[in-house]
Coordinates of C-alpha atoms and ligand atoms in Angstrom, one line a residue:
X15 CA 120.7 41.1 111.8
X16 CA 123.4 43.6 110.8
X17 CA 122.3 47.3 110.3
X18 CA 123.5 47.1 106.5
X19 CA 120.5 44.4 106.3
X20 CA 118.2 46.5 108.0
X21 CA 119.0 49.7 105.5
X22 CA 118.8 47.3 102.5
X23 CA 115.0 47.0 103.4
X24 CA 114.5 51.3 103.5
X25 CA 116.7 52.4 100.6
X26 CA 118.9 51.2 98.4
X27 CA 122.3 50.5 100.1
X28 CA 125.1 50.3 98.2
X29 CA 129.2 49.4 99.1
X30 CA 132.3 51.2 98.1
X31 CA 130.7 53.8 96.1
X32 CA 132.8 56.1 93.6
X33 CA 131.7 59.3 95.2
X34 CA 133.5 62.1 92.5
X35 CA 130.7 61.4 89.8
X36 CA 128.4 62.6 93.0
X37 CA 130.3 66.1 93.0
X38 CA 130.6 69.4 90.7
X39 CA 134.1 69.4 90.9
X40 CA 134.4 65.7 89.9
X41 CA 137.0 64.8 93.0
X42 CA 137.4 62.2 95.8
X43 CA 137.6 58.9 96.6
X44 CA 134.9 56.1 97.4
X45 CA 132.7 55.8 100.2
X46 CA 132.3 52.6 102.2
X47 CA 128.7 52.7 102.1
X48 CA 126.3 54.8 100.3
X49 CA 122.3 55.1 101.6
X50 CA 119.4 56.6 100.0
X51 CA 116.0 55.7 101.9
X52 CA 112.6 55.5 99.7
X53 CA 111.5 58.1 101.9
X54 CA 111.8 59.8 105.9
X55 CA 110.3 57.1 107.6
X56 CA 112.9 55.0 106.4
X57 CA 116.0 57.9 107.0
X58 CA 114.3 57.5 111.0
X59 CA 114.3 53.8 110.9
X60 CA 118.3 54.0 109.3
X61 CA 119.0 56.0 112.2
X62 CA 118.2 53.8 114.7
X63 CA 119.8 51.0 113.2
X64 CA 123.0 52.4 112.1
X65 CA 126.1 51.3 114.7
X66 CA 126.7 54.6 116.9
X67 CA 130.5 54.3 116.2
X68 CA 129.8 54.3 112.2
X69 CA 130.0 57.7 111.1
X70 CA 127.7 59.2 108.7
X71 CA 127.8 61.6 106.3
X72 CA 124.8 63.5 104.4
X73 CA 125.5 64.5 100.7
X74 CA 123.3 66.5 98.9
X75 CA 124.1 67.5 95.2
X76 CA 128.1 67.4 95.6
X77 CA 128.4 71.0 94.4
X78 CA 130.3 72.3 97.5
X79 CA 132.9 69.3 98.2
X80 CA 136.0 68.4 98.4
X81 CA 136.6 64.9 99.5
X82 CA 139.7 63.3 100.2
X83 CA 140.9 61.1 97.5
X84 CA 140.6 58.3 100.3
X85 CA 137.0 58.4 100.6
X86 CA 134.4 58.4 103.3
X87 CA 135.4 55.3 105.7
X88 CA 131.6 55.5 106.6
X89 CA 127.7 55.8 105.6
X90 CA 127.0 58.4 103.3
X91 CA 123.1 59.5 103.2
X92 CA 121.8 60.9 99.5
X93 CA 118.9 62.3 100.8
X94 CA 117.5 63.1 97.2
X95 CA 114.1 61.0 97.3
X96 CA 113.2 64.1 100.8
X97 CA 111.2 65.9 97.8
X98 CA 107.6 67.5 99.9
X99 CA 107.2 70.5 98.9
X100 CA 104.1 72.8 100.4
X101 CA 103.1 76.4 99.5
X102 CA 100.3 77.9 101.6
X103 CA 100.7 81.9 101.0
X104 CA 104.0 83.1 102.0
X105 CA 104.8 79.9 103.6
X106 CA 106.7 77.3 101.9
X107 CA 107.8 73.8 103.2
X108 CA 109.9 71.7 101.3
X109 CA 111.9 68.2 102.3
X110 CA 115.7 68.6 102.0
X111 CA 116.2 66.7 98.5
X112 CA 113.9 69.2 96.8
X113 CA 116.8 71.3 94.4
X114 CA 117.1 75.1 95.2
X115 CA 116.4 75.7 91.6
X116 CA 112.8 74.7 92.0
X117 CA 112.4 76.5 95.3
X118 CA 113.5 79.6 92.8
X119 CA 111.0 79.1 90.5
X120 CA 107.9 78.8 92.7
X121 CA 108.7 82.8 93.1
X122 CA 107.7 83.3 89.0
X123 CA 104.7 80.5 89.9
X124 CA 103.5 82.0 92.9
X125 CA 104.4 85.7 92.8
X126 CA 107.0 85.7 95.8
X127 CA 110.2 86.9 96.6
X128 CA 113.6 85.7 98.7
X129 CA 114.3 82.6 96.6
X130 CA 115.5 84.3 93.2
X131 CA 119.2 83.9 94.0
X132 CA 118.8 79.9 94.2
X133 CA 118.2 79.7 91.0
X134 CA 121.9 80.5 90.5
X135 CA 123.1 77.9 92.8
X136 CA 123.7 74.5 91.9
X137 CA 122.7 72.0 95.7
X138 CA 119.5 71.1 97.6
X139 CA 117.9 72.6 100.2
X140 CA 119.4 70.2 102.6
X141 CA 122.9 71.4 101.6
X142 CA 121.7 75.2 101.1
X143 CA 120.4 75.5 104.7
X144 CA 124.0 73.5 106.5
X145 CA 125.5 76.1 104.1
X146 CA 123.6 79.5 104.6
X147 CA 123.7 79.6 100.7
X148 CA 123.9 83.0 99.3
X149 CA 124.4 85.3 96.2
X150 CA 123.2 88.8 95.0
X151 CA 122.7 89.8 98.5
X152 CA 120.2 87.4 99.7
X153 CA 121.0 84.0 101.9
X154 CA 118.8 81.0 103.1
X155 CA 118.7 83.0 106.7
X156 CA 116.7 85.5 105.2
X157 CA 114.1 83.5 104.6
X158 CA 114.0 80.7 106.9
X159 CA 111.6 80.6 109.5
X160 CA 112.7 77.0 111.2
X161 CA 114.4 73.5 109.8
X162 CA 112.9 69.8 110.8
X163 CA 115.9 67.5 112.1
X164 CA 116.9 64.3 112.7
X165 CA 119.3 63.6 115.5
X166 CA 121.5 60.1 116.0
X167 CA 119.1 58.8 118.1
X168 CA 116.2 58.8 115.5
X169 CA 114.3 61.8 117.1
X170 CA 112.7 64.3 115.0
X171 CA 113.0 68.0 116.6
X172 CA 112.6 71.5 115.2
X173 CA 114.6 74.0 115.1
X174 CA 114.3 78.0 115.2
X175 CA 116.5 79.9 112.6
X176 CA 117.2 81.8 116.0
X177 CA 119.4 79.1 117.4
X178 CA 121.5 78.2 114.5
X179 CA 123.7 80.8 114.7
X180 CA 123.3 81.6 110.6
X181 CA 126.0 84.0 109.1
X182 CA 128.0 84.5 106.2
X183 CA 128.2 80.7 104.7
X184 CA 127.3 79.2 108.1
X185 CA 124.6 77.4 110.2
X186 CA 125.1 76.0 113.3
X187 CA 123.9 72.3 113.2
X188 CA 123.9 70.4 116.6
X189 CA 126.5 67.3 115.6
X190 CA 125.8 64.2 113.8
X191 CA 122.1 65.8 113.1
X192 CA 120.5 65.6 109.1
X193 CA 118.4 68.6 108.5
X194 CA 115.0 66.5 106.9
X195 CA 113.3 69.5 105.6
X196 CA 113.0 73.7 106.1
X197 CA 110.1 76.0 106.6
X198 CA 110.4 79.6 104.7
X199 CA 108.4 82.6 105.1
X200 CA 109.0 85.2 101.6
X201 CA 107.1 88.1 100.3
X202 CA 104.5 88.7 97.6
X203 CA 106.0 90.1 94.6
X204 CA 105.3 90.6 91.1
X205 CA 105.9 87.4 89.3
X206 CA 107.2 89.1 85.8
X207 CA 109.9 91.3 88.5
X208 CA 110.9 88.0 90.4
X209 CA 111.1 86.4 86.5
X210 CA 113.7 89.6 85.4
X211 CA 115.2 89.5 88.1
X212 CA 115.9 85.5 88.0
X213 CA 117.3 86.1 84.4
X214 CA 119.7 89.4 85.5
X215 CA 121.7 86.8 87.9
X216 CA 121.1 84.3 85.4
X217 CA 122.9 86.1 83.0
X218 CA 125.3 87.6 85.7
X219 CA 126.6 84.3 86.8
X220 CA 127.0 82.7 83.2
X221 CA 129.2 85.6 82.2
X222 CA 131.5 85.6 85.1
X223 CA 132.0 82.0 86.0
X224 CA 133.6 78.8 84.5
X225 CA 130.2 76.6 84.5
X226 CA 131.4 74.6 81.7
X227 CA 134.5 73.0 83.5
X228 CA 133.7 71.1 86.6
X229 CA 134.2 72.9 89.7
X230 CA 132.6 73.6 93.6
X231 CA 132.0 77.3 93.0
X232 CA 133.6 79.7 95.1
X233 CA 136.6 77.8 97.1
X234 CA 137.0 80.8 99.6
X235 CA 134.9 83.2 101.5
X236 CA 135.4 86.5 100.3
X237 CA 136.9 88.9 103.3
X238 CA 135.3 91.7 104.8
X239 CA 135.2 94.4 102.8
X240 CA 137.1 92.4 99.9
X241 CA 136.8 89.3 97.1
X242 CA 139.0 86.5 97.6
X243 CA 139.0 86.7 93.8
X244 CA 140.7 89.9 93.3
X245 CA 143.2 89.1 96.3
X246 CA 144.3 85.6 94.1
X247 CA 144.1 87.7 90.9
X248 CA 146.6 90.5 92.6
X249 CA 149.0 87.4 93.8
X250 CA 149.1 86.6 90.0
X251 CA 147.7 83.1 90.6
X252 CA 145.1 82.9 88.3
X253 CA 145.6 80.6 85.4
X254 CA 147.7 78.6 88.1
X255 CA 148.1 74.8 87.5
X256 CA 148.7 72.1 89.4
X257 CA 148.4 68.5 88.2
X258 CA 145.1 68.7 86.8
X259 CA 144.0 71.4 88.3
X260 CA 144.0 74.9 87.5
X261 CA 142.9 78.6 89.4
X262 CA 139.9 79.4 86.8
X263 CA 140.9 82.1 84.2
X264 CA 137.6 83.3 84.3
X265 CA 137.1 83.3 87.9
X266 CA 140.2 83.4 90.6
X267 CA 138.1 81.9 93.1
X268 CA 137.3 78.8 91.2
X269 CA 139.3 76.0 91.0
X270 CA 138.1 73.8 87.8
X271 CA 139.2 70.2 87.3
X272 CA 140.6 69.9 83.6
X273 CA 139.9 65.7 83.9
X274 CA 141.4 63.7 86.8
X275 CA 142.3 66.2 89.3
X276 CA 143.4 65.2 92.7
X277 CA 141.7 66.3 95.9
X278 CA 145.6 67.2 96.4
X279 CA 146.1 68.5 93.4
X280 CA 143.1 71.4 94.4
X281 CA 144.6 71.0 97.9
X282 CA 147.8 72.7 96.8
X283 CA 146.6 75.4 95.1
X284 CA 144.2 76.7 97.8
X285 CA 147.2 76.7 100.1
X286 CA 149.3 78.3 97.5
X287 CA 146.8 81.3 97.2
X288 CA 146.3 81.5 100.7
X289 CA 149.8 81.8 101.2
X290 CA 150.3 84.0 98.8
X291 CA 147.6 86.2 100.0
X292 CA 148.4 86.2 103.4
X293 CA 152.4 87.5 102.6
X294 CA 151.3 90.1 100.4
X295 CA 148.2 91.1 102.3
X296 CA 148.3 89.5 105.4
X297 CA 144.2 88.3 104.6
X298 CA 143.7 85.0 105.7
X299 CA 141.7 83.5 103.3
X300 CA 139.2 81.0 104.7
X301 CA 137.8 78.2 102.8
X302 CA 133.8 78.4 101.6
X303 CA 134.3 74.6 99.7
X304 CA 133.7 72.2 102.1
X305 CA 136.5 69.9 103.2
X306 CA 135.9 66.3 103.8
X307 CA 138.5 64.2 105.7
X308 CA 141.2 66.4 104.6
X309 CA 142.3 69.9 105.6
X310 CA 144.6 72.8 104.3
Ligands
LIG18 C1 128.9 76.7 89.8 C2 128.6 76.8 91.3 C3 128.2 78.0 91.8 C4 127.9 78.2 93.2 N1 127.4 79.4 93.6 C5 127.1 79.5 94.9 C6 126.6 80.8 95.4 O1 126.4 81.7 94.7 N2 126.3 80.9 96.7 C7 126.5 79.9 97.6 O2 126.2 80.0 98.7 N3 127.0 78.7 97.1 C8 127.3 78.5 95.8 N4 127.8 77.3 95.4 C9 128.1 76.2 96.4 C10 126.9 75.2 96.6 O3 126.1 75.2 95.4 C11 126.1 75.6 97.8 O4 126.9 75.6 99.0 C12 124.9 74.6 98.0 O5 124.1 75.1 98.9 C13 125.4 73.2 98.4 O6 124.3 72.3 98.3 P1 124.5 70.8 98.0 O7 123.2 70.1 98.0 O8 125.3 70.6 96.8 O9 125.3 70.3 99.3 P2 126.6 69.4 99.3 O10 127.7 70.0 98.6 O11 126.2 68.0 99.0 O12 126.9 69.5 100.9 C14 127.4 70.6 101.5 C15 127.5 70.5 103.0 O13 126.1 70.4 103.5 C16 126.0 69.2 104.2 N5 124.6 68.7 104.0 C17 124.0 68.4 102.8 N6 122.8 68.0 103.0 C18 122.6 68.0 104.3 C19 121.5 67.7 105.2 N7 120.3 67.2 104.7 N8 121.6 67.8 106.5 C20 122.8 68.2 107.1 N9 123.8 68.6 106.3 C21 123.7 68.5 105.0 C22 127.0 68.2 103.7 O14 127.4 67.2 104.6 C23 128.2 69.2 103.4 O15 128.9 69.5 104.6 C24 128.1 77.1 94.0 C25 128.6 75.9 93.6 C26 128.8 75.7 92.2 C27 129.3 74.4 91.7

C-alpha cells in the first residue's frame, strides 16, 4: 500500500492543489499533495506513513506566505480540523487550527488578558506560535507556557517555551516537527477593559493598513530602534509597482497584489527596497513574510 492510500483513509488527500486561494496575499503555485486529517490521531498515523524523503510542509491560514510560483513539490498539512480548545482559570489549551481571533475573544468571555493583540492578526495558533506573532507590544512568548509536537517519526513530545529560543518574529522549532497544539498561561482582567482595548487596535489597524487588498501583512521586520515602513517610505518606494504588484500606499511595509501578482513580481520589489534601504541607510532589512522555496 502506498502512503497516499494510507492518508486517504485519515483526511482528505488531495493532488496538485492551487495553493494561492490558501494565502492572504493570493500568490504561489500548486502543491503536489495537500493533507488535512479528521483529527490528531490521524496527523500521528500520516506521520508514520509518509515516505521520509517526501517533504512536508504545515500551512495554517496562508496569511504570512510567499510561495514560489512553482509550488510545494511535496505534502502540505492544513491542520485546520486541530480545533480543542480548554480554559481552566488562567490556563488555556487550544489545538493548532483553533484561529487567534478566537483565542482573543475568550479574554472579553473569560475576563483575561495577553491574547488581545490576536485579534488583530489574521493565522492560527499553529502559525502564531512557529511565528512568535506579535502587535501592540505583546507576542505569543508572553504567554506561552509550553507547545505539544509532533516529530517525523510520529512521537508526540512537549516542549518548554524555555527551549525555543522565542524572539522578535521567531521560535525555534526542532526540524521537520508540526507544533499540534499550545498551552498559555494569561492574567485576570476586566472583561469590558480587555473589550476596549480589543476595539483600540481594532480600530488602529483598520486605519493604517491596506486590509481590503490582498496582502501577507508586514513583509519586513522592522529594525531596532526603526520601522521598515518609514525606511521604504524615505527611499520613495511607496506606491512602487511591479507587474501586479505594488508597495501599499497606505502601508510601505505591505506589499498588496492588485489581481495576478507573481511570487516574482513581490520578489522584486522586496529586493528593490531592501536595496534601496541598505544604500541610503546601510539597514539591512530582513524579511518577516515567510519565503517558501524561493529567496531574495
Ligand atoms: C493583514 C495582516 C496583518 C498581520 N499582522 C500581523 C501582526 O500584527 N503581527 C504578526 O506577528 N503577524 C501579522 N501578520 C502575519 C500573520 O498573520 C502571522 O504571522 C500569523 O501568525 C501566521 O499564521 P498562519 O496560520 O496564517 O500561518 P501560515 O502563514 O500558514 O504559516 C506561517 C509559518 O508557520 C508555519 N506553521 C504553520 N502552522 C504550523 C504548525 N502547526 N506547526 C509548525 N509550523 C507551522 C508555516 O509552515 C509557515 O512557515 C499579519 C498578516 C496579515 C495578512
Amino acid at each position: 500500500m502506498t502512503w497516499q492510500t494510507e492518508l486517504q483513509a485519515l483526511g482528505k488527500l488531495e493532488e496538485n492543489v492551487p495553493l494561492a486561494s490558501r494565502t492572504t496575499l493570493g500568490v504561489g503555485g500548486n502543491a503536489a499533495w495537500l493533507f488535512r486529517p479528521f483529527d490528531q490521531d490521524g496527523l500521528i498515523h500520516a506521520m508514520k506513513s509518509v515516505d521520509k524523503e517526501t517533504l512536508l510542509f504545515p500551512i495554517g491560514r496562508g496569511s504570512n506566505l510567499l510561495i514560489t510560483d512553482q509550488g510545494i513539490d511535496g505534502l502540505v498539512i492544513d491542520l485546520s480540523d486541530l480545533g480543542m480548545l480548554k480554559v481552566d482559570g488562567v490556563l488555556v489549551e487550544a489545538g493548532a487550527g483553533v484561529r487567534l481571533s478566537k483565542l482573543a475573544q475568550l479574554g472579553v468571555t473569560h475576563g483575561l488578558t495577553g491574547f488581545e493583540f490576536m485579534a488583530t492578526v489574521p493565522g492560527d495558533l499553529g502559525g502564531g506560535v512557529a511565528m512568535n506573532a506579535g502587535a501592540f507590544g505583546q507576542q505569543v512568548s508572553d504567554v506561552l507556557l509550553s507547545i505539544q509536537l509532533l516529530t517525523r517519526d510520529g512521537e508526540v513530545k512537549t516542549l518548554s517555551r524555555q527551549t525555543l529560543d522565542m524572539s522578535y518574529r521567531h521560535t525555534r522549532l526542532p526540524k521537520g516537527t508540526l507544533i499540534l497544539s499550545a498551552k498559555f498561561e494569561l492574567q485576570r482582567e476586566n472583561a469590558a477593559e480587555v473589550r476596549q482595548r480589543m476595539r483600540e487596535m481594532r480600530k488602529k489597524r483598520s486605519d493604517s493598513q491596506p486590509l481590503s487588498m490582498p496582502n501577507c501583512g508586514s513583509v519586513f521586520k522592522n529594525p531596532e530602534g526603526d520601522y521598515a515602513a518609514r525606511l521604504i517610505e524615505s527611499v520613495g518606494l511607496k506606491g512602487k509597482q511591479i507587474g501586479k504588484a505594488n508597495i501599499s500606499t497606505v502601508h510601505a511595509n505591505f506589499i498588496v497584489n492588485q489581481g495576478d501578482a507573481s511570487c516574482e513580481d513581490v520578489l522584486a520589489l522586496m529586493r528593490l527596497a531592501k536595496n534601496a534601504v541598505k544604500q541610503e541607510t546601510n539597514i539591512d532589512l530582513e524579511p518577516e513574510v515567510s519565503l517558501v522555496g524561493c529567496s531574495l
